[in-house]
PDB file of C-alpha atoms and ligand atoms in Angstrom:
ATOM      1  CA  MET A 104     -67.052  -3.316  48.186  1.00  0.00           C
ATOM      2  CA  SER A 105     -64.216  -4.910  46.298  1.00  0.00           C
ATOM      3  CA  GLN A 106     -63.734  -3.566  42.827  1.00  0.00           C
ATOM      4  CA  ASP A 107     -63.230  -5.673  39.703  1.00  0.00           C
ATOM      5  CA  ALA A 108     -59.698  -5.559  38.260  1.00  0.00           C
ATOM      6  CA  VAL A 109     -60.897  -5.598  34.638  1.00  0.00           C
ATOM      7  CA  VAL A 110     -64.340  -5.171  33.139  1.00  0.00           C
ATOM      8  CA  CYS A 111     -64.790  -5.532  29.359  1.00  0.00           C
ATOM      9  CA  ARG A 112     -68.328  -4.744  28.341  1.00  0.00           C
ATOM     10  CA  GLY A 113     -69.577  -5.083  24.744  1.00  0.00           C
ATOM     11  CA  VAL A 114     -66.117  -4.438  23.302  1.00  0.00           C
ATOM     12  CA  THR A 115     -65.964  -4.437  19.520  1.00  0.00           C
ATOM     13  CA  VAL A 116     -62.973  -3.399  17.417  1.00  0.00           C
ATOM     14  CA  SER A 117     -63.107  -2.769  13.690  1.00  0.00           C
ATOM     15  CA  PHE A 118     -59.952  -1.499  11.990  1.00  0.00           C
ATOM     16  CA  THR A 119     -61.491  -1.012   8.553  1.00  0.00           C
ATOM     17  CA  GLY A 120     -65.158  -0.416   9.361  1.00  0.00           C
ATOM     18  CA  ALA A 121     -66.012  -3.450   7.189  1.00  0.00           C
ATOM     19  CA  ALA A 122     -65.480  -6.467   9.461  1.00  0.00           C
ATOM     20  CA  ASN A 123     -65.026  -6.706  13.218  1.00  0.00           C
ATOM     21  CA  GLU A 124     -61.620  -7.869  14.435  1.00  0.00           C
ATOM     22  CA  LEU A 125     -63.117  -8.250  17.904  1.00  0.00           C
ATOM     23  CA  GLU A 126     -66.819  -8.745  18.501  1.00  0.00           C
ATOM     24  CA  LYS A 127     -68.890  -8.444  21.680  1.00  0.00           C
ATOM     25  CA  ILE A 128     -66.144  -9.167  24.161  1.00  0.00           C
ATOM     26  CA  ASN A 129     -67.567  -9.424  27.678  1.00  0.00           C
ATOM     27  CA  PHE A 130     -65.653 -10.596  30.704  1.00  0.00           C
ATOM     28  CA  THR A 131     -64.682  -9.591  34.207  1.00  0.00           C
ATOM     29  CA  VAL A 132     -61.468 -10.296  36.084  1.00  0.00           C
ATOM     30  CA  LYS A 133     -61.271 -10.208  39.884  1.00  0.00           C
ATOM     31  CA  PRO A 134     -58.262  -8.703  41.681  1.00  0.00           C
ATOM     32  CA  GLY A 135     -55.543 -11.310  42.066  1.00  0.00           C
ATOM     33  CA  GLU A 136     -57.048 -13.548  39.396  1.00  0.00           C
ATOM     34  CA  TYR A 137     -54.819 -15.049  36.687  1.00  0.00           C
ATOM     35  CA  ILE A 138     -56.386 -15.365  33.244  1.00  0.00           C
ATOM     36  CA  SER A 139     -54.916 -17.065  30.168  1.00  0.00           C
ATOM     37  CA  VAL A 140     -56.094 -16.274  26.654  1.00  0.00           C
ATOM     38  CA  VAL A 141     -55.656 -18.832  23.857  1.00  0.00           C
ATOM     39  CA  GLY A 142     -56.840 -18.811  20.244  1.00  0.00           C
ATOM     40  CA  PRO A 143     -55.655 -19.125  16.655  1.00  0.00           C
ATOM     41  CA  SER A 144     -53.162 -16.624  15.205  1.00  0.00           C
ATOM     42  CA  GLY A 145     -54.899 -13.506  13.992  1.00  0.00           C
ATOM     43  CA  CYS A 146     -58.038 -13.945  16.123  1.00  0.00           C
ATOM     44  CA  GLY A 147     -57.379 -10.690  17.989  1.00  0.00           C
ATOM     45  CA  LYS A 148     -55.535 -11.679  21.181  1.00  0.00           C
ATOM     46  CA  SER A 149     -52.964  -8.884  20.931  1.00  0.00           C
ATOM     47  CA  THR A 150     -55.700  -6.454  19.942  1.00  0.00           C
ATOM     48  CA  LEU A 151     -57.637  -7.421  23.063  1.00  0.00           C
ATOM     49  CA  LEU A 152     -54.601  -6.775  25.296  1.00  0.00           C
ATOM     50  CA  ARG A 153     -54.014  -3.411  23.610  1.00  0.00           C
ATOM     51  CA  VAL A 154     -57.629  -2.438  24.258  1.00  0.00           C
ATOM     52  CA  ILE A 155     -57.317  -3.414  27.931  1.00  0.00           C
ATOM     53  CA  ALA A 156     -54.065  -1.439  28.238  1.00  0.00           C
ATOM     54  CA  GLY A 157     -55.731   1.617  26.701  1.00  0.00           C
ATOM     55  CA  LEU A 158     -53.293   1.624  23.761  1.00  0.00           C
ATOM     56  CA  LEU A 159     -56.273   1.168  21.403  1.00  0.00           C
ATOM     57  CA  THR A 160     -59.755   2.654  21.793  1.00  0.00           C
ATOM     58  CA  PRO A 161     -62.526   0.129  21.097  1.00  0.00           C
ATOM     59  CA  THR A 162     -64.975   0.927  18.306  1.00  0.00           C
ATOM     60  CA  THR A 163     -67.842   0.230  20.714  1.00  0.00           C
ATOM     61  CA  GLY A 164     -68.084  -0.859  24.326  1.00  0.00           C
ATOM     62  CA  GLU A 165     -65.984   0.025  27.335  1.00  0.00           C
ATOM     63  CA  VAL A 166     -63.073  -1.250  29.352  1.00  0.00           C
ATOM     64  CA  ARG A 167     -62.376  -0.413  32.981  1.00  0.00           C
ATOM     65  CA  VAL A 168     -59.221  -1.326  34.872  1.00  0.00           C
ATOM     66  CA  PHE A 169     -59.741  -1.002  38.618  1.00  0.00           C
ATOM     67  CA  GLY A 170     -62.563   1.396  37.771  1.00  0.00           C
ATOM     68  CA  ARG A 171     -60.424   3.589  35.511  1.00  0.00           C
ATOM     69  CA  SER A 172     -60.916   4.054  31.783  1.00  0.00           C
ATOM     70  CA  GLY A 173     -58.445   6.867  31.034  1.00  0.00           C
ATOM     71  CA  PRO A 174     -55.341   6.745  28.811  1.00  0.00           C
ATOM     72  CA  PRO A 175     -52.481   4.301  29.581  1.00  0.00           C
ATOM     73  CA  PRO A 176     -50.611   6.250  32.297  1.00  0.00           C
ATOM     74  CA  GLU A 177     -53.804   6.536  34.368  1.00  0.00           C
ATOM     75  CA  ARG A 178     -54.839   2.932  33.918  1.00  0.00           C
ATOM     76  CA  GLY A 179     -52.042   1.364  35.855  1.00  0.00           C
ATOM     77  CA  VAL A 180     -51.161  -1.478  33.504  1.00  0.00           C
ATOM     78  CA  GLY A 181     -47.802  -3.222  33.015  1.00  0.00           C
ATOM     79  CA  PHE A 182     -47.328  -4.712  29.529  1.00  0.00           C
ATOM     80  CA  VAL A 183     -44.851  -7.397  28.446  1.00  0.00           C
ATOM     81  CA  PHE A 184     -44.746  -7.554  24.657  1.00  0.00           C
ATOM     82  CA  GLN A 185     -43.823 -10.650  22.659  1.00  0.00           C
ATOM     83  CA  ASP A 186     -40.636  -8.925  21.521  1.00  0.00           C
ATOM     84  CA  PRO A 187     -38.661  -7.443  24.464  1.00  0.00           C
ATOM     85  CA  THR A 188     -38.039  -4.151  22.516  1.00  0.00           C
ATOM     86  CA  LEU A 189     -35.104  -2.917  24.610  1.00  0.00           C
ATOM     87  CA  PHE A 190     -33.040   0.114  23.610  1.00  0.00           C
ATOM     88  CA  PRO A 191     -29.591  -1.249  22.629  1.00  0.00           C
ATOM     89  CA  TRP A 192     -27.725   1.832  23.850  1.00  0.00           C
ATOM     90  CA  ARG A 193     -29.167   1.612  27.373  1.00  0.00           C
ATOM     91  CA  THR A 194     -28.087  -0.880  30.027  1.00  0.00           C
ATOM     92  CA  ALA A 195     -30.614  -3.316  31.509  1.00  0.00           C
ATOM     93  CA  LEU A 196     -31.000  -0.953  34.481  1.00  0.00           C
ATOM     94  CA  GLN A 197     -31.532   2.100  32.248  1.00  0.00           C
ATOM     95  CA  ASN A 198     -34.069   0.205  30.116  1.00  0.00           C
ATOM     96  CA  VAL A 199     -36.059  -0.790  33.198  1.00  0.00           C
ATOM     97  CA  ALA A 200     -35.904   2.767  34.570  1.00  0.00           C
ATOM     98  CA  LEU A 201     -37.261   4.276  31.332  1.00  0.00           C
ATOM     99  CA  PRO A 202     -40.996   4.301  32.226  1.00  0.00           C
ATOM    100  CA  LEU A 203     -40.132   6.156  35.455  1.00  0.00           C
ATOM    101  CA  GLU A 204     -37.894   8.584  33.570  1.00  0.00           C
ATOM    102  CA  ILE A 205     -40.824   9.381  31.251  1.00  0.00           C
ATOM    103  CA  LYS A 206     -42.959  10.054  34.322  1.00  0.00           C
ATOM    104  CA  GLY A 207     -40.332  12.412  35.724  1.00  0.00           C
ATOM    105  CA  VAL A 208     -39.370  10.314  38.771  1.00  0.00           C
ATOM    106  CA  PRO A 209     -36.061  11.661  40.209  1.00  0.00           C
ATOM    107  CA  LYS A 210     -32.959   9.809  39.046  1.00  0.00           C
ATOM    108  CA  ALA A 211     -31.861   8.248  42.345  1.00  0.00           C
ATOM    109  CA  GLU A 212     -35.360   6.927  43.040  1.00  0.00           C
ATOM    110  CA  ARG A 213     -35.916   5.544  39.561  1.00  0.00           C
ATOM    111  CA  LEU A 214     -32.563   3.741  39.493  1.00  0.00           C
ATOM    112  CA  ASP A 215     -33.284   2.299  42.926  1.00  0.00           C
ATOM    113  CA  ARG A 216     -36.732   1.048  41.864  1.00  0.00           C
ATOM    114  CA  ALA A 217     -35.349  -0.300  38.571  1.00  0.00           C
ATOM    115  CA  TYR A 218     -32.694  -2.200  40.501  1.00  0.00           C
ATOM    116  CA  GLN A 219     -35.345  -3.709  42.813  1.00  0.00           C
ATOM    117  CA  ALA A 220     -37.380  -4.801  39.764  1.00  0.00           C
ATOM    118  CA  LEU A 221     -34.308  -6.430  38.224  1.00  0.00           C
ATOM    119  CA  ARG A 222     -33.667  -8.189  41.512  1.00  0.00           C
ATOM    120  CA  ASP A 223     -37.272  -9.467  41.500  1.00  0.00           C
ATOM    121  CA  VAL A 224     -36.658 -11.163  38.147  1.00  0.00           C
ATOM    122  CA  GLY A 225     -33.271 -12.558  39.219  1.00  0.00           C
ATOM    123  CA  LEU A 226     -31.105 -10.181  37.197  1.00  0.00           C
ATOM    124  CA  ALA A 227     -29.517  -7.961  39.852  1.00  0.00           C
ATOM    125  CA  ASP A 228     -26.051  -9.059  38.709  1.00  0.00           C
ATOM    126  CA  SER A 229     -26.745  -8.064  35.110  1.00  0.00           C
ATOM    127  CA  ALA A 230     -27.991  -4.522  35.753  1.00  0.00           C
ATOM    128  CA  ASN A 231     -25.100  -2.882  33.918  1.00  0.00           C
ATOM    129  CA  LEU A 232     -25.075  -5.145  30.867  1.00  0.00           C
ATOM    130  CA  TYR A 233     -26.331  -3.947  27.469  1.00  0.00           C
ATOM    131  CA  PRO A 234     -29.031  -5.892  25.547  1.00  0.00           C
ATOM    132  CA  ALA A 235     -26.411  -7.301  23.144  1.00  0.00           C
ATOM    133  CA  GLU A 236     -24.747  -8.966  26.141  1.00  0.00           C
ATOM    134  CA  LEU A 237     -27.974 -10.657  27.313  1.00  0.00           C
ATOM    135  CA  SER A 238     -29.481 -13.986  26.195  1.00  0.00           C
ATOM    136  CA  GLY A 239     -33.042 -14.103  24.814  1.00  0.00           C
ATOM    137  CA  GLY A 240     -34.394 -15.251  28.175  1.00  0.00           C
ATOM    138  CA  MET A 241     -32.544 -12.496  30.037  1.00  0.00           C
ATOM    139  CA  LYS A 242     -33.914  -9.864  27.656  1.00  0.00           C
ATOM    140  CA  GLN A 243     -37.423 -11.126  28.304  1.00  0.00           C
ATOM    141  CA  ARG A 244     -36.779 -10.863  32.051  1.00  0.00           C
ATOM    142  CA  VAL A 245     -35.614  -7.268  31.616  1.00  0.00           C
ATOM    143  CA  SER A 246     -38.839  -6.610  29.733  1.00  0.00           C
ATOM    144  CA  LEU A 247     -40.787  -8.136  32.641  1.00  0.00           C
ATOM    145  CA  ALA A 248     -38.846  -5.972  35.120  1.00  0.00           C
ATOM    146  CA  ARG A 249     -39.703  -2.890  33.035  1.00  0.00           C
ATOM    147  CA  ALA A 250     -43.391  -3.858  33.233  1.00  0.00           C
ATOM    148  CA  LEU A 251     -43.127  -4.308  37.024  1.00  0.00           C
ATOM    149  CA  VAL A 252     -41.210  -1.126  37.791  1.00  0.00           C
ATOM    150  CA  GLU A 253     -44.277   1.122  37.876  1.00  0.00           C
ATOM    151  CA  GLN A 254     -45.858  -1.237  40.412  1.00  0.00           C
ATOM    152  CA  SER A 255     -49.064  -1.470  38.376  1.00  0.00           C
ATOM    153  CA  PRO A 256     -51.584  -3.924  39.853  1.00  0.00           C
ATOM    154  CA  LEU A 257     -52.470  -5.413  36.430  1.00  0.00           C
ATOM    155  CA  LEU A 258     -49.873  -7.179  34.299  1.00  0.00           C
ATOM    156  CA  LEU A 259     -50.637  -8.026  30.662  1.00  0.00           C
ATOM    157  CA  LEU A 260     -48.332 -10.456  28.850  1.00  0.00           C
ATOM    158  CA  ASP A 261     -48.475 -11.126  25.117  1.00  0.00           C
ATOM    159  CA  GLU A 262     -46.883 -14.518  24.369  1.00  0.00           C
ATOM    160  CA  PRO A 263     -43.970 -13.637  26.639  1.00  0.00           C
ATOM    161  CA  PHE A 264     -42.192 -16.984  26.321  1.00  0.00           C
ATOM    162  CA  ALA A 265     -42.592 -17.532  22.587  1.00  0.00           C
ATOM    163  CA  ALA A 266     -38.852 -17.192  21.889  1.00  0.00           C
ATOM    164  CA  LEU A 267     -37.698 -19.457  24.757  1.00  0.00           C
ATOM    165  CA  ASP A 268     -36.974 -23.183  24.699  1.00  0.00           C
ATOM    166  CA  ALA A 269     -39.348 -25.555  26.528  1.00  0.00           C
ATOM    167  CA  LEU A 270     -37.393 -25.892  29.794  1.00  0.00           C
ATOM    168  CA  ARG A 271     -36.826 -22.154  30.105  1.00  0.00           C
ATOM    169  CA  ARG A 272     -40.509 -21.591  29.401  1.00  0.00           C
ATOM    170  CA  GLU A 273     -41.521 -23.855  32.282  1.00  0.00           C
ATOM    171  CA  ARG A 274     -39.090 -22.190  34.647  1.00  0.00           C
ATOM    172  CA  PHE A 275     -40.086 -18.684  33.577  1.00  0.00           C
ATOM    173  CA  THR A 276     -43.800 -19.517  33.878  1.00  0.00           C
ATOM    174  CA  TYR A 277     -43.205 -20.772  37.408  1.00  0.00           C
ATOM    175  CA  GLU A 278     -41.249 -17.657  38.379  1.00  0.00           C
ATOM    176  CA  LEU A 279     -43.922 -15.424  36.918  1.00  0.00           C
ATOM    177  CA  TRP A 280     -46.610 -17.229  38.906  1.00  0.00           C
ATOM    178  CA  ARG A 281     -44.613 -16.861  42.134  1.00  0.00           C
ATOM    179  CA  LEU A 282     -43.696 -13.221  41.562  1.00  0.00           C
ATOM    180  CA  GLY A 283     -47.283 -12.286  40.730  1.00  0.00           C
ATOM    181  CA  HIS A 284     -48.550 -13.935  43.905  1.00  0.00           C
ATOM    182  CA  LYS A 285     -45.891 -12.322  46.048  1.00  0.00           C
ATOM    183  CA  LYS A 286     -46.875  -8.905  44.720  1.00  0.00           C
ATOM    184  CA  GLY A 287     -50.632  -9.572  44.631  1.00  0.00           C
ATOM    185  CA  LEU A 288     -50.856  -8.840  40.898  1.00  0.00           C
ATOM    186  CA  THR A 289     -53.738  -9.545  38.550  1.00  0.00           C
ATOM    187  CA  LEU A 290     -52.489 -11.192  35.389  1.00  0.00           C
ATOM    188  CA  ILE A 291     -53.765 -11.676  31.845  1.00  0.00           C
ATOM    189  CA  MET A 292     -51.469 -13.731  29.627  1.00  0.00           C
ATOM    190  CA  VAL A 293     -51.808 -14.642  25.963  1.00  0.00           C
ATOM    191  CA  THR A 294     -50.077 -17.894  25.056  1.00  0.00           C
ATOM    192  CA  HIS A 295     -50.056 -20.503  22.302  1.00  0.00           C
ATOM    193  CA  SER A 296     -49.332 -23.300  24.743  1.00  0.00           C
ATOM    194  CA  ILE A 297     -52.371 -25.046  26.221  1.00  0.00           C
ATOM    195  CA  SER A 298     -50.367 -26.529  29.092  1.00  0.00           C
ATOM    196  CA  GLU A 299     -48.836 -23.146  29.989  1.00  0.00           C
ATOM    197  CA  ALA A 300     -52.284 -21.532  29.803  1.00  0.00           C
ATOM    198  CA  VAL A 301     -53.826 -24.096  32.163  1.00  0.00           C
ATOM    199  CA  TRP A 302     -50.881 -24.351  34.546  1.00  0.00           C
ATOM    200  CA  ILE A 303     -50.719 -20.649  35.382  1.00  0.00           C
ATOM    201  CA  ALA A 304     -54.364 -19.569  35.341  1.00  0.00           C
ATOM    202  CA  HIS A 305     -57.530 -19.652  37.405  1.00  0.00           C
ATOM    203  CA  ARG A 306     -59.487 -19.452  34.160  1.00  0.00           C
ATOM    204  CA  VAL A 307     -58.720 -19.874  30.450  1.00  0.00           C
ATOM    205  CA  LEU A 308     -60.509 -17.732  27.853  1.00  0.00           C
ATOM    206  CA  VAL A 309     -60.683 -19.484  24.493  1.00  0.00           C
ATOM    207  CA  MET A 310     -61.045 -17.292  21.407  1.00  0.00           C
ATOM    208  CA  ALA A 311     -62.101 -18.039  17.834  1.00  0.00           C
ATOM    209  CA  GLU A 312     -61.516 -15.936  14.724  1.00  0.00           C
ATOM    210  CA  LYS A 313     -63.541 -14.049  12.127  1.00  0.00           C
ATOM    211  CA  PRO A 314     -64.813 -12.290  14.079  1.00  0.00           C
ATOM    212  CA  GLY A 315     -62.462 -12.509  17.073  1.00  0.00           C
ATOM    213  CA  ARG A 316     -64.613 -13.537  20.022  1.00  0.00           C
ATOM    214  CA  ILE A 317     -64.561 -15.527  23.240  1.00  0.00           C
ATOM    215  CA  ILE A 318     -66.142 -18.950  22.682  1.00  0.00           C
ATOM    216  CA  ALA A 319     -65.409 -20.578  26.050  1.00  0.00           C
ATOM    217  CA  GLU A 320     -64.338 -19.723  29.590  1.00  0.00           C
ATOM    218  CA  ILE A 321     -62.795 -22.777  31.205  1.00  0.00           C
ATOM    219  CA  PRO A 322     -62.267 -22.719  34.980  1.00  0.00           C
ATOM    220  CA  VAL A 323     -59.020 -24.276  36.184  1.00  0.00           C
ATOM    221  CA  ASP A 324     -59.907 -26.196  39.285  1.00  0.00           C
ATOM    222  CA  LEU A 325     -56.385 -26.997  40.480  1.00  0.00           C
ATOM    223  CA  PRO A 326     -54.771 -26.301  43.882  1.00  0.00           C
ATOM    224  CA  GLU A 327     -54.129 -22.581  44.433  1.00  0.00           C
ATOM    225  CA  LYS A 328     -50.444 -23.239  45.014  1.00  0.00           C
ATOM    226  CA  ARG A 329     -49.070 -24.361  41.662  1.00  0.00           C
ATOM    227  CA  ASP A 330     -45.931 -26.354  41.209  1.00  0.00           C
ATOM    228  CA  LEU A 331     -44.462 -28.102  38.214  1.00  0.00           C
ATOM    229  CA  SER A 332     -45.473 -31.581  39.448  1.00  0.00           C
ATOM    230  CA  LEU A 333     -49.075 -30.652  38.563  1.00  0.00           C
ATOM    231  CA  LEU A 334     -48.117 -31.044  34.908  1.00  0.00           C
ATOM    232  CA  ALA A 335     -48.135 -34.841  35.352  1.00  0.00           C
ATOM    233  CA  THR A 336     -51.556 -35.177  37.043  1.00  0.00           C
ATOM    234  CA  PRO A 337     -54.742 -36.515  35.382  1.00  0.00           C
ATOM    235  CA  GLU A 338     -56.695 -33.454  36.640  1.00  0.00           C
ATOM    236  CA  PHE A 339     -54.310 -31.193  34.749  1.00  0.00           C
ATOM    237  CA  ALA A 340     -54.578 -33.325  31.597  1.00  0.00           C
ATOM    238  CA  ALA A 341     -58.386 -33.263  31.794  1.00  0.00           C
ATOM    239  CA  ILE A 342     -58.512 -29.450  31.854  1.00  0.00           C
ATOM    240  CA  CYS A 343     -56.018 -29.264  28.966  1.00  0.00           C
ATOM    241  CA  GLY A 344     -58.366 -31.619  27.101  1.00  0.00           C
ATOM    242  CA  LYS A 345     -61.294 -29.235  27.629  1.00  0.00           C
ATOM    243  CA  VAL A 346     -59.290 -26.296  26.306  1.00  0.00           C
ATOM    244  CA  ARG A 347     -58.148 -28.365  23.318  1.00  0.00           C
ATOM    245  CA  SER A 348     -61.745 -29.337  22.476  1.00  0.00           C
ATOM    246  CA  ALA A 349     -62.914 -25.741  22.754  1.00  0.00           C
ATOM    247  CA  LEU A 350     -60.120 -24.643  20.396  1.00  0.00           C
ATOM    248  CA  ALA A 351     -61.009 -27.440  17.977  1.00  0.00           C
ATOM    249  CA  ASN A 352     -64.653 -26.307  17.999  1.00  0.00           C
ATOM    250  CA  GLY A 353     -63.417 -22.837  17.102  1.00  0.00           C
ATOM    251  CA  GLY A 354     -61.321 -24.276  14.285  1.00  0.00           C
ATOM    252  CA  CYS A 355     -57.875 -24.522  15.884  1.00  0.00           C
ATOM    253  CA  ALA A 356     -56.016 -26.919  18.159  1.00  0.00           C
ATOM    254  CA  ARG A 357     -52.386 -26.432  19.298  1.00  0.00           C
ATOM    255  CA  ASP A 358     -49.837 -27.948  21.671  1.00  0.00           C
TER     256      ASP A 358
HETATM  257  N1  ADP B  11     -53.400  -1.681  13.546  1.00  0.00           N
HETATM  258  C1  ADP B  11     -54.083  -2.552  12.777  1.00  0.00           C
HETATM  259  N2  ADP B  11     -54.686  -2.167  11.629  1.00  0.00           N
HETATM  260  C2  ADP B  11     -55.381  -3.026  10.861  1.00  0.00           C
HETATM  261  N3  ADP B  11     -55.556  -4.327  11.158  1.00  0.00           N
HETATM  262  C3  ADP B  11     -54.983  -4.793  12.282  1.00  0.00           C
HETATM  263  C4  ADP B  11     -54.207  -3.931  13.162  1.00  0.00           C
HETATM  264  N4  ADP B  11     -53.772  -4.673  14.210  1.00  0.00           N
HETATM  265  C5  ADP B  11     -54.230  -5.928  14.011  1.00  0.00           C
HETATM  266  N5  ADP B  11     -54.955  -5.992  12.876  1.00  0.00           N
HETATM  267  C6  ADP B  11     -55.670  -7.193  12.367  1.00  0.00           C
HETATM  268  O1  ADP B  11     -56.523  -7.641  13.412  1.00  0.00           O
HETATM  269  C7  ADP B  11     -56.553  -9.058  13.443  1.00  0.00           C
HETATM  270  C8  ADP B  11     -56.151  -9.539  14.823  1.00  0.00           C
HETATM  271  O2  ADP B  11     -54.762  -9.285  15.026  1.00  0.00           O
HETATM  272  P1  ADP B  11     -54.005  -9.631  16.389  1.00  0.00           P
HETATM  273  O3  ADP B  11     -54.735  -9.004  17.509  1.00  0.00           O
HETATM  274  O4  ADP B  11     -52.563  -9.254  16.208  1.00  0.00           O
HETATM  275  O5  ADP B  11     -54.180 -11.228  16.455  1.00  0.00           O
HETATM  276  P2  ADP B  11     -53.425 -12.302  17.381  1.00  0.00           P
HETATM  277  O6  ADP B  11     -52.652 -11.581  18.423  1.00  0.00           O
HETATM  278  O7  ADP B  11     -54.525 -13.160  17.923  1.00  0.00           O
HETATM  279  O8  ADP B  11     -52.538 -13.106  16.470  1.00  0.00           O
HETATM  280  C9  ADP B  11     -55.643  -9.546  12.334  1.00  0.00           C
HETATM  281  O9  ADP B  11     -56.436  -9.845  11.211  1.00  0.00           O
HETATM  282  C10 ADP B  11     -54.737  -8.357  12.081  1.00  0.00           C
HETATM  283  O10 ADP B  11     -54.291  -8.351  10.753  1.00  0.00           O
HETATM  284 MG1   MG B  12     -50.610 -11.548  18.853  1.00  0.00          MG
END
């Protein structure tokens, strides 16, 4: 029996006890599925990712990642935050190796795995550079490599391209799609861009605010193999239109 990658059942989060930041979140993600999450600022997208990663315990409900519900190290989740948060005194290689260092992986092995991860994101030549010597896009790639280095089957990304210009975003989105497929990853990505959300995903979850909740699940019926030429097709535009309408119904339209 194949196991679900993510199961969120009746998840509610209340920070103050007064109002719910997230209310009755229910969804399931299959292994290898790519999910995008869109919604207005403050509706709880980052909170939802933190709950899935196990960084935040829900007030009610439960989350399972490949059947596991333990704390973060047991869950097997890679997380790319909006801000790359690299240590300035460590090289790219040493930053990527950090999660393995924390786990006590021997030095030679962790540096080897960190180097492979940097190679996967196209930064093998920059392994010995410090964050101050890297562009914004390169820093974000290092952050992606750090999320890949533990070889977790689930990758969560919180607006990973927000700081990049439009062309770099397209390129990075494409590379992420390809890398995830090559490695058989399951992916959940929060983004503000409707076109990015539709292009990369099998399904788009649309959220509304106050309380943060899922108001629509829009299937993306596009060819499994994505390429950038899809962006110009009427099928693509029609799905973007559905996402836009769902956001407008929830009180927010972007892109
Ligand atoms: N640690 C926290 N304590 C209290 N309130 C929080 C905390 N984290 C987030 N919030 C609140 O929860 C709501 C959702 O935040 P967030 O998940 O960051 O939204 P989004 O990522 O969709 O912009 C916001 O109103 C935010 O102020
Ligand atoms: Mg956020």
